[in-house]
């Protein structure tokens, strides 16, 4: 908990001041006490009150003053709240290994269909950006609420050579920096690194089926994201089973090592490229995100469905002065009410 006006906490000194004044008056009262012949007569004339009935109203009243003094400082609590300003940068691997048929009909088809479903399921107003990467990474759609534009862009994806995971992360950071002034671009040196736990609402999701083969190291790029308080969630897609690589003509770009509609016996050395789970896990851990593994279409759909629960909440300082004032009012009124009730004059006895 923090305070907007911490200097106002000096108002809490009123409580010990009141206690000192009460002690001083009690002391004067004892000095001015009148000597009487019989204490029993005085006790009989006063209404019966136990010590705890005298003290409880005072304690409640003082507690109310403490709460009121705290309210003057405008206390704030850090709570998780839904973020309507979240930007999700979806970075999709379009390297040649996405033609692998270990997931039917091939990884590329399943991944692009899952990405479309992810976009369609997001609430209206959620901004989503699209980055595609192979040997290079490019921003296809800047963060937008236009789902049709995103779906059209996903439909134009084509495979190509190489896998630049690190560059995809850096491209996503720059895309976020364009819309979030609190996020610096990758070419800007930061005065101080960001701290985990205090994240920006924007997040990056990287979907890949392999390991980094070119460009900046993914962990180095993750450190850049962490310095800007951006979380990166990584998804490793595919199995380790060797399978032919088959992509249709409309799934293959000009830089692809394959030709349309033909099949090949799996990648390098006759086997599919293995996912670099260690690097993907380290990227997620460095930025405060999570790593997920999906080995079929259903698992990938489940991961993308559950992802919004991970990043649609962010920490925000919320003022809770109202609750302090409410507590102060309840305590003070309760103390005054009990004091009046317990100190009320006894009802007169009927004469015989």
Tab-separated table of C-alpha atoms in Angstrom:
chain	number	residue	atom	x	y	z
A	1	UNK	CA	0.000	0.000	0.000
A	2	UNK	CA	1.209	3.506	-0.791
A	3	UNK	CA	0.002	7.056	-0.141
A	4	UNK	CA	-0.494	9.943	-2.553
A	5	UNK	CA	-0.063	12.499	0.242
A	6	UNK	CA	2.231	10.801	2.783
A	7	UNK	CA	2.832	14.086	4.591
A	8	UNK	CA	-0.839	14.024	5.641
A	9	UNK	CA	-0.026	11.102	7.956
A	10	UNK	CA	1.074	13.739	10.461
A	11	UNK	CA	-2.649	14.019	11.246
A	12	UNK	CA	-2.257	10.734	13.128
A	13	UNK	CA	-0.433	12.697	15.820
A	14	UNK	CA	-3.855	13.971	16.905
A	15	UNK	CA	-4.524	10.635	18.623
A	16	UNK	CA	-1.574	10.698	21.062
A	17	UNK	CA	-2.258	14.416	21.557
A	18	UNK	CA	-5.832	13.671	22.629
A	19	UNK	CA	-4.615	10.944	24.949
A	20	UNK	CA	-2.160	13.393	26.532
A	21	UNK	CA	-4.909	15.997	26.975
A	22	UNK	CA	-7.211	13.397	28.554
A	23	UNK	CA	-4.454	12.329	30.951
A	24	UNK	CA	-3.814	15.979	31.919
A	25	UNK	CA	-7.509	16.654	32.623
A	26	UNK	CA	-7.806	13.480	34.683
A	27	UNK	CA	-4.829	14.560	36.721
A	28	UNK	CA	-6.343	18.009	37.384
A	29	UNK	CA	-9.628	16.405	38.310
A	30	UNK	CA	-7.927	14.293	40.943
A	31	UNK	CA	-6.274	17.369	42.453
A	32	UNK	CA	-9.611	19.168	42.628
A	33	UNK	CA	-11.421	16.216	44.133
A	34	UNK	CA	-13.777	16.996	47.023
A	35	UNK	CA	-13.402	15.081	50.245
A	36	UNK	CA	-16.612	13.340	51.210
A	37	UNK	CA	-17.550	11.468	54.278
A	38	UNK	CA	-18.701	8.336	52.544
A	39	UNK	CA	-17.514	6.911	49.195
A	40	UNK	CA	-20.396	4.473	49.289
A	41	UNK	CA	-22.880	7.334	48.963
A	42	UNK	CA	-21.142	8.603	45.804
A	43	UNK	CA	-21.052	5.133	44.235
A	44	UNK	CA	-24.735	4.672	44.975
A	45	UNK	CA	-25.559	7.948	43.246
A	46	UNK	CA	-23.632	7.133	40.053
A	47	UNK	CA	-24.939	4.744	37.391
A	48	UNK	CA	-23.192	1.367	37.463
A	49	UNK	CA	-20.522	1.067	34.734
A	50	UNK	CA	-17.759	-1.478	34.423
A	51	UNK	CA	-14.272	-0.453	33.302
A	52	UNK	CA	-14.614	-2.065	29.866
A	53	UNK	CA	-17.802	-0.085	29.183
A	54	UNK	CA	-15.836	3.086	29.801
A	55	UNK	CA	-12.896	2.079	27.639
A	56	UNK	CA	-14.495	0.456	24.563
A	57	UNK	CA	-16.151	3.681	23.260
A	58	UNK	CA	-12.854	5.538	23.738
A	59	UNK	CA	-10.874	2.883	21.855
A	60	UNK	CA	-13.400	2.826	19.007
A	61	UNK	CA	-13.354	6.612	18.754
A	62	UNK	CA	-9.548	6.704	18.652
A	63	UNK	CA	-9.416	3.901	16.061
A	64	UNK	CA	-11.848	5.917	13.948
A	65	UNK	CA	-9.582	8.945	14.182
A	66	UNK	CA	-6.607	6.828	13.072
A	67	UNK	CA	-8.547	5.580	10.058
A	68	UNK	CA	-9.593	9.130	9.216
A	69	UNK	CA	-5.987	10.308	9.481
A	70	UNK	CA	-4.956	7.530	7.099
A	71	UNK	CA	-7.690	8.598	4.668
A	72	UNK	CA	-6.262	12.122	4.533
A	73	UNK	CA	-3.069	10.659	3.044
A	74	UNK	CA	-5.089	9.158	0.137
A	75	UNK	CA	-3.998	5.512	0.447
A	76	UNK	CA	-3.584	3.397	-2.682
A	77	UNK	CA	-3.497	-0.364	-3.101
A	78	UNK	CA	-1.922	-2.309	-5.971
A	79	UNK	CA	-4.599	-4.597	-7.393
A	80	UNK	CA	-5.086	-6.663	-10.524
A	81	UNK	CA	-7.669	-5.122	-12.814
A	82	UNK	CA	-8.859	-5.935	-16.330
A	83	UNK	CA	-7.025	-3.952	-18.957
A	84	UNK	CA	-8.912	-2.606	-21.950
A	85	UNK	CA	-5.747	-1.090	-23.402
A	86	UNK	CA	-3.873	-4.362	-23.848
A	87	UNK	CA	-2.011	-4.906	-27.108
A	88	UNK	CA	-1.273	-8.508	-28.014
A	89	UNK	CA	1.512	-8.999	-30.568
A	90	UNK	CA	1.102	-12.425	-32.144
A	91	UNK	CA	4.380	-13.541	-33.747
A	92	UNK	CA	3.938	-16.600	-35.984
A	93	UNK	CA	6.762	-18.783	-37.302
A	94	UNK	CA	6.463	-19.246	-41.081
A	95	UNK	CA	9.726	-21.120	-41.600
A	96	UNK	CA	9.871	-24.053	-44.012
A	97	UNK	CA	9.612	-26.590	-41.197
A	98	UNK	CA	5.986	-25.498	-40.728
A	99	UNK	CA	5.262	-27.718	-43.756
A	100	UNK	CA	5.847	-30.804	-41.586
A	101	UNK	CA	2.904	-33.222	-41.679
A	102	UNK	CA	3.343	-34.703	-38.195
A	103	UNK	CA	0.210	-32.650	-37.444
A	104	UNK	CA	-2.289	-33.130	-40.250
A	105	UNK	CA	-2.603	-31.700	-42.786
A	106	UNK	CA	0.563	-29.794	-41.806
A	107	UNK	CA	1.775	-27.500	-39.058
A	108	UNK	CA	1.293	-24.373	-41.138
A	109	UNK	CA	-2.406	-25.019	-41.781
A	110	UNK	CA	-3.162	-25.853	-38.158
A	111	UNK	CA	-1.184	-22.863	-36.830
A	112	UNK	CA	-2.851	-20.322	-39.121
A	113	UNK	CA	-6.330	-21.693	-38.380
A	114	UNK	CA	-5.637	-21.525	-34.645
A	115	UNK	CA	-4.403	-17.938	-35.031
A	116	UNK	CA	-7.635	-16.987	-36.811
A	117	UNK	CA	-9.701	-18.534	-34.030
A	118	UNK	CA	-7.622	-16.679	-31.457
A	119	UNK	CA	-8.372	-13.362	-33.154
A	120	UNK	CA	-12.083	-14.110	-33.508
A	121	UNK	CA	-12.470	-15.068	-29.859
A	122	UNK	CA	-11.012	-11.867	-28.447
A	123	UNK	CA	-13.376	-9.319	-26.972
A	124	UNK	CA	-14.210	-6.288	-29.076
A	125	UNK	CA	-11.767	-3.507	-28.281
A	126	UNK	CA	-8.746	-5.777	-27.762
A	127	UNK	CA	-5.891	-4.586	-29.938
A	128	UNK	CA	-3.945	-7.330	-31.722
A	129	UNK	CA	-0.884	-7.017	-33.925
A	130	UNK	CA	0.587	-9.620	-36.274
A	131	UNK	CA	4.273	-10.369	-36.827
A	132	UNK	CA	5.468	-13.087	-39.215
A	133	UNK	CA	9.011	-14.420	-39.062
A	134	UNK	CA	11.220	-16.838	-40.927
A	135	UNK	CA	14.791	-15.742	-41.759
A	136	UNK	CA	13.587	-12.175	-41.119
A	137	UNK	CA	10.721	-10.727	-39.092
A	138	UNK	CA	8.147	-8.234	-40.294
A	139	UNK	CA	5.166	-6.438	-38.832
A	140	UNK	CA	2.181	-7.302	-41.042
A	141	UNK	CA	-0.520	-5.578	-38.990
A	142	UNK	CA	0.082	-2.945	-36.307
A	143	UNK	CA	-1.983	-3.392	-33.118
A	144	UNK	CA	-5.605	-2.889	-34.173
A	145	UNK	CA	-9.157	-3.756	-33.216
A	146	UNK	CA	-10.001	-4.532	-36.860
A	147	UNK	CA	-10.422	-8.306	-36.802
A	148	UNK	CA	-11.088	-8.499	-40.545
A	149	UNK	CA	-7.713	-6.929	-41.321
A	150	UNK	CA	-6.005	-9.432	-39.045
A	151	UNK	CA	-7.806	-12.410	-40.572
A	152	UNK	CA	-6.937	-11.234	-44.077
A	153	UNK	CA	-3.269	-10.852	-43.121
A	154	UNK	CA	-3.129	-14.342	-41.598
A	155	UNK	CA	-4.560	-15.674	-44.852
A	156	UNK	CA	-1.622	-14.176	-46.796
A	157	UNK	CA	1.107	-15.896	-44.738
A	158	UNK	CA	3.649	-17.909	-46.739
A	159	UNK	CA	6.588	-20.069	-45.687
A	160	UNK	CA	10.225	-19.068	-46.221
A	161	UNK	CA	13.748	-20.006	-45.172
A	162	UNK	CA	15.200	-19.570	-41.669
A	163	UNK	CA	13.864	-18.955	-38.148
A	164	UNK	CA	14.565	-15.597	-36.503
A	165	UNK	CA	12.837	-15.871	-33.120
A	166	UNK	CA	14.910	-13.139	-31.496
A	167	UNK	CA	14.225	-10.699	-34.306
A	168	UNK	CA	10.499	-11.445	-34.030
A	169	UNK	CA	10.580	-10.390	-30.366
A	170	UNK	CA	12.420	-7.154	-31.175
A	171	UNK	CA	9.984	-6.360	-34.003
A	172	UNK	CA	7.085	-6.906	-31.600
A	173	UNK	CA	8.667	-4.565	-29.045
A	174	UNK	CA	8.968	-1.797	-31.648
A	175	UNK	CA	5.343	-2.321	-32.687
A	176	UNK	CA	4.210	-1.905	-29.086
A	177	UNK	CA	6.413	1.181	-28.655
A	178	UNK	CA	4.533	2.895	-31.495
A	179	UNK	CA	1.285	2.838	-29.508
A	180	UNK	CA	2.520	2.819	-25.906
A	181	UNK	CA	4.665	5.870	-25.025
A	182	UNK	CA	5.881	4.150	-21.851
A	183	UNK	CA	7.692	1.515	-23.933
A	184	UNK	CA	10.987	2.533	-25.539
A	185	UNK	CA	12.015	1.250	-28.945
A	186	UNK	CA	14.771	-1.323	-29.171
A	187	UNK	CA	17.358	1.197	-30.320
A	188	UNK	CA	16.897	3.365	-27.230
A	189	UNK	CA	19.174	2.867	-24.228
A	190	UNK	CA	17.242	2.670	-20.975
A	191	UNK	CA	18.352	4.531	-17.847
A	192	UNK	CA	17.290	1.683	-15.574
A	193	UNK	CA	16.074	-1.837	-16.249
A	194	UNK	CA	12.438	-2.701	-15.603
A	195	UNK	CA	11.442	-4.832	-12.638
A	196	UNK	CA	9.443	-8.022	-12.897
A	197	UNK	CA	6.023	-7.758	-11.336
A	198	UNK	CA	5.335	-4.238	-12.638
A	199	UNK	CA	4.353	-5.046	-16.215
A	200	UNK	CA	2.970	-3.049	-19.069
A	201	UNK	CA	-0.443	-4.267	-20.248
A	202	UNK	CA	0.991	-5.144	-23.670
A	203	UNK	CA	2.213	-8.696	-24.256
A	204	UNK	CA	3.993	-10.726	-26.929
A	205	UNK	CA	3.042	-14.259	-27.977
A	206	UNK	CA	5.595	-16.226	-30.011
A	207	UNK	CA	4.441	-19.372	-31.829
A	208	UNK	CA	7.282	-21.443	-33.288
A	209	UNK	CA	8.069	-25.013	-34.229
A	210	UNK	CA	11.847	-24.864	-34.223
A	211	UNK	CA	14.938	-23.104	-32.936
A	212	UNK	CA	16.606	-19.817	-33.759
A	213	UNK	CA	18.824	-20.102	-36.859
A	214	UNK	CA	19.615	-16.491	-37.680
A	215	UNK	CA	19.680	-13.000	-36.220
A	216	UNK	CA	19.771	-11.971	-32.571
A	217	UNK	CA	19.671	-14.624	-29.856
A	218	UNK	CA	16.130	-15.054	-28.426
A	219	UNK	CA	17.312	-14.706	-24.820
A	220	UNK	CA	19.095	-11.449	-25.664
A	221	UNK	CA	15.888	-10.162	-27.233
A	222	UNK	CA	13.950	-11.326	-24.158
A	223	UNK	CA	16.218	-9.214	-21.971
A	224	UNK	CA	15.250	-6.195	-24.075
A	225	UNK	CA	11.569	-7.021	-23.492
A	226	UNK	CA	12.105	-7.496	-19.752
A	227	UNK	CA	13.851	-4.131	-19.520
A	228	UNK	CA	10.688	-2.588	-20.926
A	229	UNK	CA	8.419	-4.574	-18.578
A	230	UNK	CA	6.920	-6.564	-21.452
A	231	UNK	CA	6.026	-10.208	-20.968
A	232	UNK	CA	6.683	-12.773	-23.679
A	233	UNK	CA	4.646	-15.977	-23.830
A	234	UNK	CA	6.169	-18.707	-25.981
A	235	UNK	CA	4.496	-21.703	-27.617
A	236	UNK	CA	6.441	-24.681	-28.928
A	237	UNK	CA	4.365	-26.343	-31.641
A	238	UNK	CA	4.920	-29.776	-33.168
A	239	UNK	CA	6.165	-33.253	-32.292
A	240	UNK	CA	9.546	-34.929	-32.483
A	241	UNK	CA	8.312	-37.601	-34.875
A	242	UNK	CA	9.913	-37.530	-38.380
A	243	UNK	CA	7.344	-36.720	-41.062
A	244	UNK	CA	7.284	-35.600	-44.703
A	245	UNK	CA	7.112	-31.890	-45.395
A	246	UNK	CA	4.212	-31.016	-47.647
A	247	UNK	CA	2.870	-27.548	-48.312
A	248	UNK	CA	0.406	-26.485	-50.976
A	249	UNK	CA	1.336	-23.958	-53.619
A	250	UNK	CA	-0.473	-21.118	-51.847
A	251	UNK	CA	1.467	-21.793	-48.618
A	252	UNK	CA	4.929	-21.411	-50.144
A	253	UNK	CA	6.688	-18.106	-50.633
A	254	UNK	CA	9.356	-17.206	-53.141
A	255	UNK	CA	12.143	-17.762	-50.604
A	256	UNK	CA	10.902	-21.206	-49.562
A	257	UNK	CA	13.222	-24.184	-50.146
A	258	UNK	CA	10.234	-26.210	-51.396
A	259	UNK	CA	7.935	-26.204	-54.387
A	260	UNK	CA	4.165	-26.174	-54.255
A	261	UNK	CA	2.138	-29.323	-53.784
A	262	UNK	CA	5.068	-31.695	-53.400
A	263	UNK	CA	6.287	-33.742	-50.436
A	264	UNK	CA	9.696	-34.174	-48.868
A	265	UNK	CA	10.967	-36.544	-46.160
A	266	UNK	CA	11.531	-34.233	-43.254
A	267	UNK	CA	13.910	-31.319	-43.100
A	268	UNK	CA	17.531	-31.525	-42.191
A	269	UNK	CA	19.059	-34.981	-42.321
A	270	UNK	CA	15.663	-36.550	-42.980
A	271	UNK	CA	14.094	-35.421	-39.652
A	272	UNK	CA	12.017	-32.495	-38.445
A	273	UNK	CA	13.706	-29.603	-36.667
A	274	UNK	CA	13.329	-30.002	-32.923
A	275	UNK	CA	11.872	-27.259	-30.771
A	276	UNK	CA	14.433	-25.422	-28.644
A	277	UNK	CA	12.365	-25.706	-25.474
A	278	UNK	CA	15.226	-24.582	-23.270
A	279	UNK	CA	15.523	-21.250	-25.093
A	280	UNK	CA	11.761	-20.726	-25.262
A	281	UNK	CA	11.424	-21.432	-21.544
A	282	UNK	CA	14.260	-19.044	-20.744
A	283	UNK	CA	12.660	-16.325	-22.865
A	284	UNK	CA	9.383	-16.711	-20.966
A	285	UNK	CA	11.060	-16.842	-17.548
A	286	UNK	CA	13.221	-13.796	-18.286
A	287	UNK	CA	10.192	-11.660	-19.085
A	288	UNK	CA	7.714	-13.049	-16.554
A	289	UNK	CA	5.700	-14.942	-19.168
A	290	UNK	CA	5.128	-18.685	-19.588
A	291	UNK	CA	6.155	-21.406	-21.995
A	292	UNK	CA	3.533	-23.767	-23.451
A	293	UNK	CA	3.930	-26.940	-25.494
A	294	UNK	CA	1.352	-28.004	-28.078
A	295	UNK	CA	1.735	-31.283	-29.990
A	296	UNK	CA	-1.533	-31.282	-31.901
A	297	UNK	CA	-4.325	-29.023	-33.098
A	298	UNK	CA	-6.434	-29.437	-29.952
A	299	UNK	CA	-3.574	-28.582	-27.615
A	300	UNK	CA	-2.696	-25.491	-29.638
A	301	UNK	CA	-6.329	-24.367	-29.588
A	302	UNK	CA	-6.461	-24.871	-25.818
A	303	UNK	CA	-3.278	-22.860	-25.267
A	304	UNK	CA	-4.480	-19.939	-27.364
A	305	UNK	CA	-7.904	-20.060	-25.686
A	306	UNK	CA	-6.421	-19.908	-22.189
A	307	UNK	CA	-3.786	-17.274	-22.961
A	308	UNK	CA	-6.028	-14.211	-22.409
A	309	UNK	CA	-6.418	-15.243	-18.770
A	310	UNK	CA	-2.675	-14.873	-18.406
A	311	UNK	CA	-2.263	-11.367	-19.743
A	312	UNK	CA	-5.540	-9.432	-19.562
A	313	UNK	CA	-4.930	-8.542	-15.926
A	314	UNK	CA	-2.398	-5.938	-14.910
A	315	UNK	CA	-1.338	-4.258	-11.694
A	316	UNK	CA	-2.752	-0.811	-11.074
A	317	UNK	CA	-2.671	1.578	-8.147
A	318	UNK	CA	-6.274	2.089	-7.013
A	319	UNK	CA	-7.187	4.710	-4.430
A	320	UNK	CA	-8.962	3.204	-1.402
A	321	UNK	CA	-9.641	6.404	0.544
A	322	UNK	CA	-13.374	5.629	0.524
A	323	UNK	CA	-12.852	2.460	2.557
A	324	UNK	CA	-10.770	4.302	5.144
A	325	UNK	CA	-13.454	6.974	5.499
A	326	UNK	CA	-16.146	4.304	5.748
A	327	UNK	CA	-14.228	2.448	8.456
A	328	UNK	CA	-13.608	5.718	10.345
A	329	UNK	CA	-17.291	6.627	10.224
A	330	UNK	CA	-18.393	3.212	11.471
A	331	UNK	CA	-15.872	3.214	14.315
A	332	UNK	CA	-16.625	6.768	15.473
A	333	UNK	CA	-20.394	6.375	15.277
A	334	UNK	CA	-20.247	3.039	17.062
A	335	UNK	CA	-18.086	4.482	19.816
A	336	UNK	CA	-20.366	7.503	20.302
A	337	UNK	CA	-23.480	5.333	20.195
A	338	UNK	CA	-22.174	2.907	22.824
A	339	UNK	CA	-21.064	5.783	25.022
A	340	UNK	CA	-24.530	7.389	24.903
A	341	UNK	CA	-26.253	4.067	25.474
A	342	UNK	CA	-24.163	2.973	28.428
A	343	UNK	CA	-24.179	6.453	30.025
A	344	UNK	CA	-27.890	7.045	29.720
A	345	UNK	CA	-29.690	8.063	32.920
A	346	UNK	CA	-31.503	5.233	34.707
A	347	UNK	CA	-35.260	5.239	34.439
A	348	UNK	CA	-36.975	6.757	37.550
A	349	UNK	CA	-38.428	4.247	39.916
A	350	UNK	CA	-42.184	4.480	40.455
A	351	UNK	CA	-43.207	5.768	43.871
A	352	UNK	CA	-45.095	3.442	46.137
